[in-house]
XYZ file of C-alpha atoms in Angstrom:
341
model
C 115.134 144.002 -127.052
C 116.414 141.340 -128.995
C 114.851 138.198 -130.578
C 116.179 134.536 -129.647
C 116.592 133.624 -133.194
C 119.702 133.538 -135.294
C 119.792 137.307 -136.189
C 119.169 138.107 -132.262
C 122.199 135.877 -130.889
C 124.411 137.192 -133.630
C 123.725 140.886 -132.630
C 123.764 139.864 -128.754
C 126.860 138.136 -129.704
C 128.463 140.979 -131.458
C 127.846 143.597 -129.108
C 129.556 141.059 -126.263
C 132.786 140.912 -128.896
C 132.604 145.031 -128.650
C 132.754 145.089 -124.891
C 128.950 145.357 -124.748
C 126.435 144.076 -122.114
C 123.845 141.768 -122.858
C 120.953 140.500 -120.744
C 120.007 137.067 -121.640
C 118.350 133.881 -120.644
C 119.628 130.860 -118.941
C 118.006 128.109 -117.245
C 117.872 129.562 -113.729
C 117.356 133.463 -114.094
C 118.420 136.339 -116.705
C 122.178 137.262 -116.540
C 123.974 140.264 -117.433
C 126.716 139.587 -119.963
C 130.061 140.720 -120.642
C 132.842 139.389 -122.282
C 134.877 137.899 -119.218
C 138.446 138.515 -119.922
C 138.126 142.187 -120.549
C 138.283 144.344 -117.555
C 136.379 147.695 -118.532
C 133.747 145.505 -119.897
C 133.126 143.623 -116.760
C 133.338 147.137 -115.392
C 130.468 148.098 -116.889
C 127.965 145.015 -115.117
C 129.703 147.079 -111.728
C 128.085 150.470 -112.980
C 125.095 149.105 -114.697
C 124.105 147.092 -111.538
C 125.694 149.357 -109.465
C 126.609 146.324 -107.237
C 129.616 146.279 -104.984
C 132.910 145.174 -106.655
C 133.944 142.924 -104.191
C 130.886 140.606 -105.314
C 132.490 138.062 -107.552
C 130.557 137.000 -110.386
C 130.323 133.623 -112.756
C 132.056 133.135 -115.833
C 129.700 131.575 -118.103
C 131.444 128.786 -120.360
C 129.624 127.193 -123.689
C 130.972 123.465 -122.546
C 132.546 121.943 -119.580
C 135.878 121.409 -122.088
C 136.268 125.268 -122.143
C 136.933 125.127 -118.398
C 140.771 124.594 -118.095
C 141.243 128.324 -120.426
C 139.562 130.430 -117.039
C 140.646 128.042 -114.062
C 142.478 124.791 -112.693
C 140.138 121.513 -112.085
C 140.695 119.463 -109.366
C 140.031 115.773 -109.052
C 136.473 116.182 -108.483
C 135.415 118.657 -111.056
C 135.495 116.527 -114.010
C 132.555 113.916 -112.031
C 130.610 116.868 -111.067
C 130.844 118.236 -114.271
C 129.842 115.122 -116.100
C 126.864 114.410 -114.455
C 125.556 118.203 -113.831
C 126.674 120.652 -116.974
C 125.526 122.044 -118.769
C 123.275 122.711 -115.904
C 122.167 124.954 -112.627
C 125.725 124.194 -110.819
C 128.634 126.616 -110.125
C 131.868 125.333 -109.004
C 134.632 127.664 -107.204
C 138.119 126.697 -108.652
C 141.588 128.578 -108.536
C 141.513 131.025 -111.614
C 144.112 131.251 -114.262
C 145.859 134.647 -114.647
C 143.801 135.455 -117.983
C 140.832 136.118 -115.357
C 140.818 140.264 -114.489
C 140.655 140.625 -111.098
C 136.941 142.558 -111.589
C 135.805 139.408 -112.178
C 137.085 137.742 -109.128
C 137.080 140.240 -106.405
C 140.643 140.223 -106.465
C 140.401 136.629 -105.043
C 142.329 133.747 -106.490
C 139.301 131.874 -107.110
C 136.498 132.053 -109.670
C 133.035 130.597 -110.204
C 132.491 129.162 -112.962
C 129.377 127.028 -114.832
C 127.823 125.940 -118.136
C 124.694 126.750 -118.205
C 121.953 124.289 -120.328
C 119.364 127.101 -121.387
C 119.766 126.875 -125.047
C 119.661 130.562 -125.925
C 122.599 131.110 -123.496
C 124.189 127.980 -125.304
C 124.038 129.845 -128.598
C 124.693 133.019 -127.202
C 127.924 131.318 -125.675
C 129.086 129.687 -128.781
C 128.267 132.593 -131.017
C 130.437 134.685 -128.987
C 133.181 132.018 -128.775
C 134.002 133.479 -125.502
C 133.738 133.176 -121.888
C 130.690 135.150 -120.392
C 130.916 136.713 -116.904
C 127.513 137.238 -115.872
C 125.532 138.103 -112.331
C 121.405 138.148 -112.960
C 120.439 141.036 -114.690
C 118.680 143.455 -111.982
C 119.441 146.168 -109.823
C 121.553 144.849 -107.011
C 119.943 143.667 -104.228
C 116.709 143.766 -106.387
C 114.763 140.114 -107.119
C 116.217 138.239 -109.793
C 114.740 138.721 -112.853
C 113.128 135.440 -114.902
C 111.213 137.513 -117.537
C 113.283 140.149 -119.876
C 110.497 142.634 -119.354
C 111.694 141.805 -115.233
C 115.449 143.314 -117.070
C 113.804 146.539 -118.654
C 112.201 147.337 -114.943
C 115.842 147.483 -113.180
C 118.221 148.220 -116.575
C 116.777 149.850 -119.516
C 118.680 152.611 -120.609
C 122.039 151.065 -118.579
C 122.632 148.285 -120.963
C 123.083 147.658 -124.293
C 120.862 144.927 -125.132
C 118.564 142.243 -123.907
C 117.859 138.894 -125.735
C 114.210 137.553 -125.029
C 114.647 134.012 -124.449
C 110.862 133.919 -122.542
C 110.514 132.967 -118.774
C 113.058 130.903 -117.067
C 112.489 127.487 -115.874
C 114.146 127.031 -112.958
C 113.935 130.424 -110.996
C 116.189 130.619 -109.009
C 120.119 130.881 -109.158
C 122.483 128.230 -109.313
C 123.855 125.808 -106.569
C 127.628 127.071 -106.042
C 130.154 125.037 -104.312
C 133.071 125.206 -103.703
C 136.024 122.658 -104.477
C 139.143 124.496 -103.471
C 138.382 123.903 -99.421
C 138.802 120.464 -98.212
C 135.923 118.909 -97.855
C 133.987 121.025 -100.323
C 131.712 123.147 -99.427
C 127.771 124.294 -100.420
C 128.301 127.876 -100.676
C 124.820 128.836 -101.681
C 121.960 126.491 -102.248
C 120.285 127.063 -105.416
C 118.624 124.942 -108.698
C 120.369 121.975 -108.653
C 119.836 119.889 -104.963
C 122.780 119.908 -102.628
C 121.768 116.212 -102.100
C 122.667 115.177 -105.171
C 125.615 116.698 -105.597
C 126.623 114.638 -102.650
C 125.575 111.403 -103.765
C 128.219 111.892 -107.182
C 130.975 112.958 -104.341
C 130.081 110.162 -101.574
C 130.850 113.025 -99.257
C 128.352 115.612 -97.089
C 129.636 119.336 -98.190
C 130.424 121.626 -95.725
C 128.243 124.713 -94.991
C 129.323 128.337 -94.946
C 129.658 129.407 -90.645
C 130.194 133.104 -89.367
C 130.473 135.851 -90.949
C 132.388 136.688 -93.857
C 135.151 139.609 -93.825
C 136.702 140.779 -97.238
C 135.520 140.184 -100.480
C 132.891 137.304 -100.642
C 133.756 133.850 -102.026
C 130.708 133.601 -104.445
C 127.866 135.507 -105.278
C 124.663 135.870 -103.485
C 126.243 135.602 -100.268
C 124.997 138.884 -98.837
C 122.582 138.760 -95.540
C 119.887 140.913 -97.299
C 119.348 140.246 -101.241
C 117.106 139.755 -103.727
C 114.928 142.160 -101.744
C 111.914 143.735 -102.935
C 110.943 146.959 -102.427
C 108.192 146.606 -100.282
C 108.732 145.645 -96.787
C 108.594 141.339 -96.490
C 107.748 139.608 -93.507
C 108.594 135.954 -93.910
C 107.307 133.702 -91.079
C 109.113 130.602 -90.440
C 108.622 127.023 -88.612
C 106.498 124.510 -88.340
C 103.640 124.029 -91.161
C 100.386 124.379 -88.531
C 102.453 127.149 -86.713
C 103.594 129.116 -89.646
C 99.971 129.203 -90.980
C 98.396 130.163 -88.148
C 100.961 133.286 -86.963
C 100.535 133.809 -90.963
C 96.925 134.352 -90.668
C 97.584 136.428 -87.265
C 99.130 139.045 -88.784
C 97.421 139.533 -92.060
C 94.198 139.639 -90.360
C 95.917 142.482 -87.606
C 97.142 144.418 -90.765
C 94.347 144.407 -92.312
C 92.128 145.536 -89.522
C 94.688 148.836 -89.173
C 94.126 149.863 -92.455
C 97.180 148.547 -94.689
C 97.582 147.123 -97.974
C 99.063 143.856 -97.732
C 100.209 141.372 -100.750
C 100.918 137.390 -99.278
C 103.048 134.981 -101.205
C 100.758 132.593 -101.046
C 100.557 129.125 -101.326
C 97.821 127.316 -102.863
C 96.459 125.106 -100.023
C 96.467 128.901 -97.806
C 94.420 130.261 -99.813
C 91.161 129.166 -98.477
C 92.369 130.480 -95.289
C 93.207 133.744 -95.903
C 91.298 137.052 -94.826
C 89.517 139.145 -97.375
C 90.737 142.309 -98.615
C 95.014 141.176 -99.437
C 96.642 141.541 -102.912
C 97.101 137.644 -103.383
C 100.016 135.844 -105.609
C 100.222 132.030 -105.643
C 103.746 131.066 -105.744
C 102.450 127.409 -106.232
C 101.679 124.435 -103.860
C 104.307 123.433 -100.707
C 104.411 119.787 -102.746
C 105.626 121.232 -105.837
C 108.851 122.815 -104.776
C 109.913 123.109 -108.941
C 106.854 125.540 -109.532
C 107.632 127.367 -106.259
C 111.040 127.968 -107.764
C 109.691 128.897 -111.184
C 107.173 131.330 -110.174
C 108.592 132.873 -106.370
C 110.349 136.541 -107.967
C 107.671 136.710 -110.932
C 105.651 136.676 -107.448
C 107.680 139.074 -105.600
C 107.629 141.379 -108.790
C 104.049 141.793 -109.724
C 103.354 142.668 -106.137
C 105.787 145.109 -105.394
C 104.642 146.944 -108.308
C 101.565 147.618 -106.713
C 102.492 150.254 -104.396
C 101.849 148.299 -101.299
C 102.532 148.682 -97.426
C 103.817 145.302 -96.917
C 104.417 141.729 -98.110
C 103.991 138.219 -96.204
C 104.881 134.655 -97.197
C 105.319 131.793 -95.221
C 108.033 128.749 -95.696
C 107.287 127.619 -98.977
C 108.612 124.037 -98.833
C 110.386 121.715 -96.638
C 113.898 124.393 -96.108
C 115.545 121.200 -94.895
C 116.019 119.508 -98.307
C 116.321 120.011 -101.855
C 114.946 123.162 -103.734
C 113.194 123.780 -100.410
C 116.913 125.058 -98.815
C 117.177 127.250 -101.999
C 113.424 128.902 -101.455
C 114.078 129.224 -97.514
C 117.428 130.740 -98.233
C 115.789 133.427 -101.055
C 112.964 134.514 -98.689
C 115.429 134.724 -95.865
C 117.471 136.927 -97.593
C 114.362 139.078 -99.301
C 112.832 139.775 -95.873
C 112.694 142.750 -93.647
C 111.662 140.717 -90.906
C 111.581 137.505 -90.301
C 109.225 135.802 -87.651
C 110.015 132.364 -85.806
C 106.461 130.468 -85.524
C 108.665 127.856 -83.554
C 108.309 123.439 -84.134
C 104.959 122.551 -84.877
């Protein structure tokens, strides 16, 4: 466990030179770091993670004028990068040839951002290198926003991790994707898909069907960021989704089982005795839902219980909301429609 300070970035930064792998801080969750144009280091995230290799993963860049050395820009990148980076957005762009094809899938594309977190900024320009980096957990594990959340899933399977405290944002990036025409939202994440839009004057396309091959971006997979506890997410209306909510914790409870609930604030007051409550935060405050929702997830899967319940967090129509429906979508086991209120 490394410091943030100088001394801390210059070791973290050193070991990434040596084909090392680093966990460290950004703005959205902890990444796993390896120096991005050498093959058998990105290798090595494979192995640690043991994640699939035909999950791409993002090249991490220290400013927006590194881009053009990893990939080609089209005419919209340079707007999108203006206004967003360094910041929670990944764009999908044709890859130059210096790009190993562990980083890519094999595709012809990469992902690419710059992230604002200013321990990943030093890290970044320390290194004087581009970072390839998926979140630093176990795949399909919750995405780790503590380092202590990195020593649960990798200690002993990674070289080093650089404390850079909690992570503000929470969740992963927005990633879209500007080699289709028009471009398209290929996972919703810290950084509204709305205003993204409003810099392009265009709606972005969503991802349909399923996906054959090697996917696009990461974080694409229909069951992720799972904990390992069993999580029923109900779904729908506000009044609905409460009330099927309260349903089944009460009819869990009653046969015996130990359940933890995701709770919002304004639940609460309404929820049977005897549960393993987390807030996550209040349905008006989508930013702390984000901030707090896998610290959540972790603390209560540690606790050796028979299930977990949440409810839609925040409106999953707009904004951070999509990202937090789309996380708990993908974390469940099951997922219950409570139907339109």
């Amino acid at each position: 466990m490394l410091p943030s300070d100088t001394a801390g970035i210059a070791e973290a930064a050193a070991i990434l030179r040596a084909g090392g792998l680093v966990a460290f801080p950004t703005e959205t969750v902890y990444g796993l770091g390896a120096h991005a144009l050498n093959a058998h280091a990105v290798r090595g995230i494979f192995e640690a993670k043991s994640r699939p290799a035909d999950d791409p993963l993002i090249v991490h860049l220290a400013d927006p004028s590194d881009l053009e050395a990893v990939a080609f820009p089209v005419a919209a990148t340079a707007r999108l990068a203006d206004r967003f980076w360094p910041g929670p957005l990944t764009l999908v762009l044709e890859k130059r040839e210096v790009v190993p094809g562990e980083v890519t899938a094999g595709l012809k594309t990469v992902a690419v951002r710059v992230p604002s977190h200013p321990v990943a900024g030093a890290l970044l320009r320390a290194a004087a290198l581009p970072i390839a980096a998926p979140s630093a957990n176990l795949f399909g594990r919750p995405s780790p926003t503590r380092a202590t959340h990195v020593l649960e899933d990798l200690d002993g399977r990674i070289d080093a991790v650089l404390d850079g405290g909690p992570t503000p944002v929470g969740v992963e990036s927005t990633i879209v994707d500007l080699v289709s025409n028009p471009p398209r939202l290929l996972r919703p994440g810290g950084l509204a898909a709305e205003e993204i839009e409003a810099v392009l004057n265009l709606r972005l396309a969503s991802v349909s069907g399923t996906q054959k091959g090697p996917r696009v971006a990461p974080g694409l997979m229909t069951v992720h960021y799972s904990p390992r506890t069993p999580l029923t997410v109900i779904v729908g209306g506000v009044v609905g989704a409460r009330e099927r909510l309260v349903c089944e914790l009460r009819a869990s409870v009653a046969s015996g089982q130990r359940i933890g609930v995701l709770a919002l604030a304004e639940d609460v007051p309404l929820l049977p005795p005897h549960l393993r409550v987390e807030v996550v935060g209040s349905s008006d405050d989508p930013r702390e839902l984000a901030a707090h929702l896998f610290q959540a997830m972790r603390v209560l899967d540690a606790e050796n219980l028979d299930g977990l319940y949440a409810r839609t967090l925040a409106d999953p129509s707009v904004g951070l909301g999509r990202a937090l429906a789309d996380r708990l979508r993908r974390a469940a086991f099951r997922v219950i429609d409570a139907g339109a209120d």
